């Protein structure tokens, strides 16, 4: 079984995002960019399934600018076998990404697509669900555990839900989205980064895939959140109650 893992290039999670001076978005020029952390977890899971013998090939896909190559190389250094870069604008919206991924699925015919549960730049949490809808496949979102039953062509997914976990069994092919507790991704070691340079990376254009990626979402403006007033430390419960009653006037 082949597994496709979509990986997005986003502002590194250690960097404090800055809003562009014209309020049109978040500054990415000269900012450290990395693989979306949930996508690292998705790559790790796909590589582990291959190591266990449940998968035969891991193909990573990124839709974005030329520099997304670096993200794909990192995924290959973690163990993915090959990569596809679909050139597009910097951060295409989820429906456009899902449509491109549907075209990639038609070309690659994987048994499973594992995405991150959300991209940390726009926090959409929508692409996996939209892809499953467009493909008419089952979906196991917010996966905390994934077990492939090779013999009967299904996958058991333990999902993180409010108040606990939910077990679902899906017929393959299926779409899975990775949650934080699914695994701890390995580091891409230097020798593996060197080796990944030799792995195949195919570059396509959206037009090659015949997909309409016209934007439907409009960003009206992006602004920093309002500065919060500094907190105060109280010495006792009585002082806390007094402040809540007389200063904050909330009780
Ligand atoms: P989102 O719905 O934007 O929160 O993204 C959910 C997941 O979809 C991400 O964790 C990625 O696995 C995938 N994804 C979103 N945008 C892209 C992109 N431009 N290229 C590749 N994968 C993407």
Short mmCIF file of C-alpha atoms and ligand atoms in Angstrom, two decimals:
data_model
loop_
_atom_site.label_atom_id
_atom_site.label_comp_id
_atom_site.label_asym_id
_atom_site.label_seq_id
_atom_site.Cartn_x
_atom_site.Cartn_y
_atom_site.Cartn_z
CA UNK A 1 0.00 0.00 0.00
CA UNK A 2 1.17 3.47 -0.89
CA UNK A 3 0.67 6.33 1.59
CA UNK A 4 0.45 9.98 0.52
CA UNK A 5 1.35 12.60 3.14
CA UNK A 6 0.64 16.27 2.38
CA UNK A 7 3.13 18.57 4.11
CA UNK A 8 2.82 22.34 4.42
CA UNK A 9 5.62 24.88 4.75
CA UNK A 10 4.68 27.29 7.56
CA UNK A 11 6.34 29.88 9.81
CA UNK A 12 8.45 27.89 12.29
CA UNK A 13 6.52 27.24 15.51
CA UNK A 14 9.30 28.81 17.61
CA UNK A 15 8.96 32.15 15.84
CA UNK A 16 6.57 34.83 17.09
CA UNK A 17 4.53 35.76 13.99
CA UNK A 18 4.59 39.42 12.94
CA UNK A 19 1.73 41.10 11.10
CA UNK A 20 2.70 42.79 7.80
CA UNK A 21 2.78 46.58 7.94
CA UNK A 22 -0.19 46.83 5.53
CA UNK A 23 -2.29 44.39 7.60
CA UNK A 24 -2.68 42.01 4.65
CA UNK A 25 -1.29 38.95 6.42
CA UNK A 26 1.56 37.51 8.45
CA UNK A 27 5.13 38.41 7.46
CA UNK A 28 7.01 35.48 5.90
CA UNK A 29 9.87 37.35 4.18
CA UNK A 30 13.14 36.62 5.98
CA UNK A 31 11.34 34.46 8.55
CA UNK A 32 12.40 30.88 9.40
CA UNK A 33 9.98 28.45 7.76
CA UNK A 34 9.58 24.76 8.66
CA UNK A 35 7.30 21.80 8.16
CA UNK A 36 3.93 22.16 9.89
CA UNK A 37 4.43 20.22 13.19
CA UNK A 38 1.32 18.04 12.69
CA UNK A 39 2.66 17.08 9.25
CA UNK A 40 5.91 15.88 10.86
CA UNK A 41 3.72 13.57 12.95
CA UNK A 42 1.89 12.42 9.79
CA UNK A 43 5.20 11.70 8.01
CA UNK A 44 6.50 9.83 11.05
CA UNK A 45 3.36 7.66 11.18
CA UNK A 46 3.56 6.83 7.47
CA UNK A 47 7.26 5.93 7.79
CA UNK A 48 6.52 3.75 10.85
CA UNK A 49 3.74 1.94 8.92
CA UNK A 50 6.27 1.28 6.16
CA UNK A 51 8.85 0.03 8.66
CA UNK A 52 6.18 -2.32 10.11
CA UNK A 53 5.44 -3.69 6.64
CA UNK A 54 1.92 -2.22 6.43
CA UNK A 55 2.95 0.21 3.67
CA UNK A 56 5.31 -0.08 0.71
CA UNK A 57 5.91 3.53 -0.28
CA UNK A 58 5.53 6.98 1.30
CA UNK A 59 4.98 9.91 -1.08
CA UNK A 60 5.00 13.45 0.33
CA UNK A 61 3.24 16.32 -1.42
CA UNK A 62 3.42 20.07 -0.88
CA UNK A 63 1.34 22.72 -2.59
CA UNK A 64 3.03 26.08 -2.48
CA UNK A 65 6.05 28.10 -3.53
CA UNK A 66 9.35 26.74 -4.87
CA UNK A 67 10.94 26.89 -1.38
CA UNK A 68 8.51 24.19 -0.20
CA UNK A 69 11.14 21.89 -1.74
CA UNK A 70 13.08 22.22 1.52
CA UNK A 71 10.07 20.97 3.47
CA UNK A 72 9.76 18.01 1.10
CA UNK A 73 13.49 17.24 1.46
CA UNK A 74 13.10 17.24 5.25
CA UNK A 75 10.21 14.75 4.92
CA UNK A 76 12.39 12.56 2.71
CA UNK A 77 15.22 12.78 5.25
CA UNK A 78 12.72 11.44 7.82
CA UNK A 79 12.10 8.44 5.55
CA UNK A 80 9.61 9.37 2.80
CA UNK A 81 10.58 7.78 -0.52
CA UNK A 82 9.75 10.53 -2.99
CA UNK A 83 8.13 13.94 -3.23
CA UNK A 84 5.80 15.98 -5.40
CA UNK A 85 5.81 19.79 -5.35
CA UNK A 86 2.73 21.44 -6.86
CA UNK A 87 3.62 25.07 -7.50
CA UNK A 88 0.99 27.53 -6.26
CA UNK A 89 0.65 30.68 -4.16
CA UNK A 90 2.29 30.72 -0.72
CA UNK A 91 -0.63 29.55 1.44
CA UNK A 92 -3.47 28.23 -0.73
CA UNK A 93 -6.87 27.84 0.95
CA UNK A 94 -8.05 24.39 2.15
CA UNK A 95 -10.56 23.74 -0.66
CA UNK A 96 -7.91 24.47 -3.32
CA UNK A 97 -5.43 22.19 -1.51
CA UNK A 98 -8.05 19.44 -1.18
CA UNK A 99 -8.82 19.65 -4.92
CA UNK A 100 -5.13 19.42 -5.81
CA UNK A 101 -4.72 16.48 -3.44
CA UNK A 102 -7.72 14.75 -5.04
CA UNK A 103 -5.93 15.04 -8.41
CA UNK A 104 -2.73 13.67 -6.84
CA UNK A 105 -4.72 10.76 -5.38
CA UNK A 106 -6.13 9.99 -8.86
CA UNK A 107 -2.55 9.90 -10.20
CA UNK A 108 -0.91 7.99 -7.34
CA UNK A 109 -3.77 5.73 -6.18
CA UNK A 110 -2.66 5.48 -2.53
CA UNK A 111 -4.38 3.28 0.05
CA UNK A 112 -4.24 6.06 2.62
CA UNK A 113 -3.67 9.79 2.89
CA UNK A 114 -2.36 10.99 6.27
CA UNK A 115 -2.51 14.76 6.80
CA UNK A 116 -1.83 16.92 9.82
CA UNK A 117 -4.99 17.78 11.78
CA UNK A 118 -4.34 21.47 11.12
CA UNK A 119 -1.79 23.89 9.74
CA UNK A 120 -0.46 26.15 12.50
CA UNK A 121 -0.41 29.25 10.26
CA UNK A 122 -4.12 29.55 9.49
CA UNK A 123 -5.45 26.89 11.95
CA UNK A 124 -8.11 25.90 9.41
CA UNK A 125 -8.46 22.22 10.40
CA UNK A 126 -10.41 21.62 7.18
CA UNK A 127 -8.25 20.11 4.43
CA UNK A 128 -8.41 16.44 5.50
CA UNK A 129 -12.18 16.58 5.97
CA UNK A 130 -12.65 18.30 2.59
CA UNK A 131 -10.40 15.79 0.85
CA UNK A 132 -12.34 12.84 2.32
CA UNK A 133 -15.57 14.50 1.17
CA UNK A 134 -14.29 15.10 -2.37
CA UNK A 135 -12.98 11.53 -2.65
CA UNK A 136 -16.00 9.91 -0.99
CA UNK A 137 -13.58 8.08 1.37
CA UNK A 138 -13.95 7.36 5.08
CA UNK A 139 -12.10 9.67 7.46
CA UNK A 140 -10.43 9.17 10.83
CA UNK A 141 -9.63 12.67 12.07
CA UNK A 142 -7.57 13.65 15.16
CA UNK A 143 -5.88 10.23 15.19
CA UNK A 144 -4.02 9.30 18.38
CA UNK A 145 -3.41 5.70 17.25
CA UNK A 146 -3.50 4.03 13.82
CA UNK A 147 -3.54 0.26 13.25
CA UNK A 148 -3.70 -1.13 9.74
CA UNK A 149 -5.41 -4.51 9.33
CA UNK A 150 -3.69 -5.61 6.13
CA UNK A 151 -5.66 -8.87 5.86
CA UNK A 152 -9.12 -7.28 5.73
CA UNK A 153 -8.11 -3.99 4.09
CA UNK A 154 -9.15 -1.73 6.96
CA UNK A 155 -7.62 0.64 9.45
CA UNK A 156 -8.53 1.14 13.09
CA UNK A 157 -8.17 4.69 14.32
CA UNK A 158 -8.34 5.88 17.89
CA UNK A 159 -9.59 9.50 17.69
CA UNK A 160 -9.00 12.26 20.22
CA UNK A 161 -12.41 13.69 21.10
CA UNK A 162 -13.72 15.94 23.87
CA UNK A 163 -13.64 13.89 27.03
CA UNK A 164 -11.63 10.91 25.78
CA UNK A 165 -11.12 8.78 22.69
CA UNK A 166 -13.34 7.21 20.08
CA UNK A 167 -12.46 4.05 18.11
CA UNK A 168 -13.44 3.90 14.44
CA UNK A 169 -12.77 1.24 11.83
CA UNK A 170 -12.46 2.44 8.24
CA UNK A 171 -12.33 0.52 5.00
CA UNK A 172 -9.26 1.43 2.97
CA UNK A 173 -8.65 3.66 1.10
CA UNK A 174 -9.17 6.27 3.80
CA UNK A 175 -8.12 9.73 4.96
CA UNK A 176 -6.51 10.15 8.39
CA UNK A 177 -5.49 13.35 10.16
CA UNK A 178 -2.74 13.25 12.77
CA UNK A 179 -3.16 14.61 16.30
CA UNK A 180 -0.38 15.51 18.73
CA UNK A 181 -0.26 12.22 20.64
CA UNK A 182 -0.02 9.93 17.59
CA UNK A 183 3.79 9.70 17.88
CA UNK A 184 6.96 11.65 18.50
CA UNK A 185 8.57 12.45 15.14
CA UNK A 186 12.21 11.52 14.59
CA UNK A 187 14.82 14.14 13.73
CA UNK A 188 16.09 14.29 10.20
CA UNK A 189 19.77 13.38 10.77
CA UNK A 190 22.52 15.03 8.72
CA UNK A 191 23.43 11.84 6.78
CA UNK A 192 19.75 11.33 5.98
CA UNK A 193 19.42 14.97 4.88
CA UNK A 194 22.35 14.36 2.49
CA UNK A 195 20.76 11.13 1.21
CA UNK A 196 17.39 12.87 0.76
CA UNK A 197 18.99 15.19 -1.79
CA UNK A 198 19.23 12.24 -4.14
CA UNK A 199 15.60 11.11 -3.71
CA UNK A 200 13.20 11.98 -6.56
CA UNK A 201 11.29 15.27 -6.40
CA UNK A 202 8.73 15.89 -9.14
CA UNK A 203 7.50 19.45 -9.78
CA UNK A 204 4.03 20.09 -11.23
CA UNK A 205 1.86 23.13 -11.86
CA UNK A 206 -1.74 23.38 -10.75
CA UNK A 207 -2.63 23.71 -14.46
CA UNK A 208 -0.96 20.30 -15.19
CA UNK A 209 -3.53 18.75 -12.87
CA UNK A 210 -6.50 20.58 -14.41
CA UNK A 211 -7.65 21.87 -11.03
CA UNK A 212 -9.53 25.14 -10.47
CA UNK A 213 -7.94 26.80 -7.44
CA UNK A 214 -9.72 30.16 -7.67
CA UNK A 215 -9.76 31.76 -4.21
CA UNK A 216 -13.11 31.87 -2.45
CA UNK A 217 -11.89 33.26 0.86
CA UNK A 218 -10.93 36.92 1.18
CA UNK A 219 -8.70 38.21 3.96
CA UNK A 220 -10.17 41.53 5.06
CA UNK A 221 -7.42 42.46 7.48
CA UNK A 222 -4.97 40.91 9.92
CA UNK A 223 -4.15 42.67 13.19
CA UNK A 224 -2.15 42.00 16.33
CA UNK A 225 -4.32 41.10 19.33
CA UNK A 226 -4.92 43.96 21.78
CA UNK A 227 -2.22 44.32 24.45
CA UNK A 228 -3.38 42.79 27.72
CA UNK A 229 -2.94 44.64 30.99
CA UNK A 230 -0.31 43.11 33.27
CA UNK A 231 -1.59 40.73 35.94
CA UNK A 232 -1.15 41.15 39.71
CA UNK A 233 -0.17 38.59 42.33
CA UNK A 234 -2.40 38.39 45.38
CA UNK A 235 -1.29 37.29 48.82
CA UNK A 236 -4.42 35.45 49.94
CA UNK A 237 -7.83 34.17 48.88
CA UNK A 238 -9.42 37.01 50.84
CA UNK A 239 -7.42 39.58 48.86
CA UNK A 240 -8.40 37.83 45.60
CA UNK A 241 -12.10 37.96 46.51
CA UNK A 242 -11.78 41.61 47.57
CA UNK A 243 -10.15 42.53 44.22
CA UNK A 244 -12.69 40.57 42.18
CA UNK A 245 -15.53 42.28 44.08
CA UNK A 246 -14.27 45.85 44.33
CA UNK A 247 -11.75 46.33 41.47
CA UNK A 248 -12.81 43.97 38.69
CA UNK A 249 -16.46 44.06 39.87
CA UNK A 250 -17.09 40.56 38.51
CA UNK A 251 -18.62 39.05 41.66
P1 LIG B 1 -5.55 23.06 7.37
O1 LIG B 1 -6.87 22.48 6.94
O2 LIG B 1 -5.13 24.25 6.53
O3 LIG B 1 -5.50 23.36 8.85
O4 LIG B 1 -4.42 21.95 7.08
C1 LIG B 1 -4.57 20.59 7.49
C2 LIG B 1 -3.53 19.74 6.82
O5 LIG B 1 -3.69 19.78 5.40
C3 LIG B 1 -2.08 20.14 7.04
O6 LIG B 1 -1.60 19.67 8.29
C4 LIG B 1 -1.39 19.48 5.85
O7 LIG B 1 -1.23 18.09 6.07
C5 LIG B 1 -2.44 19.67 4.75
N1 LIG B 1 -2.17 20.90 3.98
C6 LIG B 1 -2.77 22.13 4.13
N2 LIG B 1 -2.25 23.02 3.25
C7 LIG B 1 -1.29 22.35 2.54
C8 LIG B 1 -0.40 22.71 1.49
N3 LIG B 1 -0.37 23.94 0.97
N4 LIG B 1 0.44 21.74 1.01
C9 LIG B 1 0.42 20.49 1.51
N5 LIG B 1 -0.40 20.10 2.51
C10 LIG B 1 -1.24 21.01 3.01
#
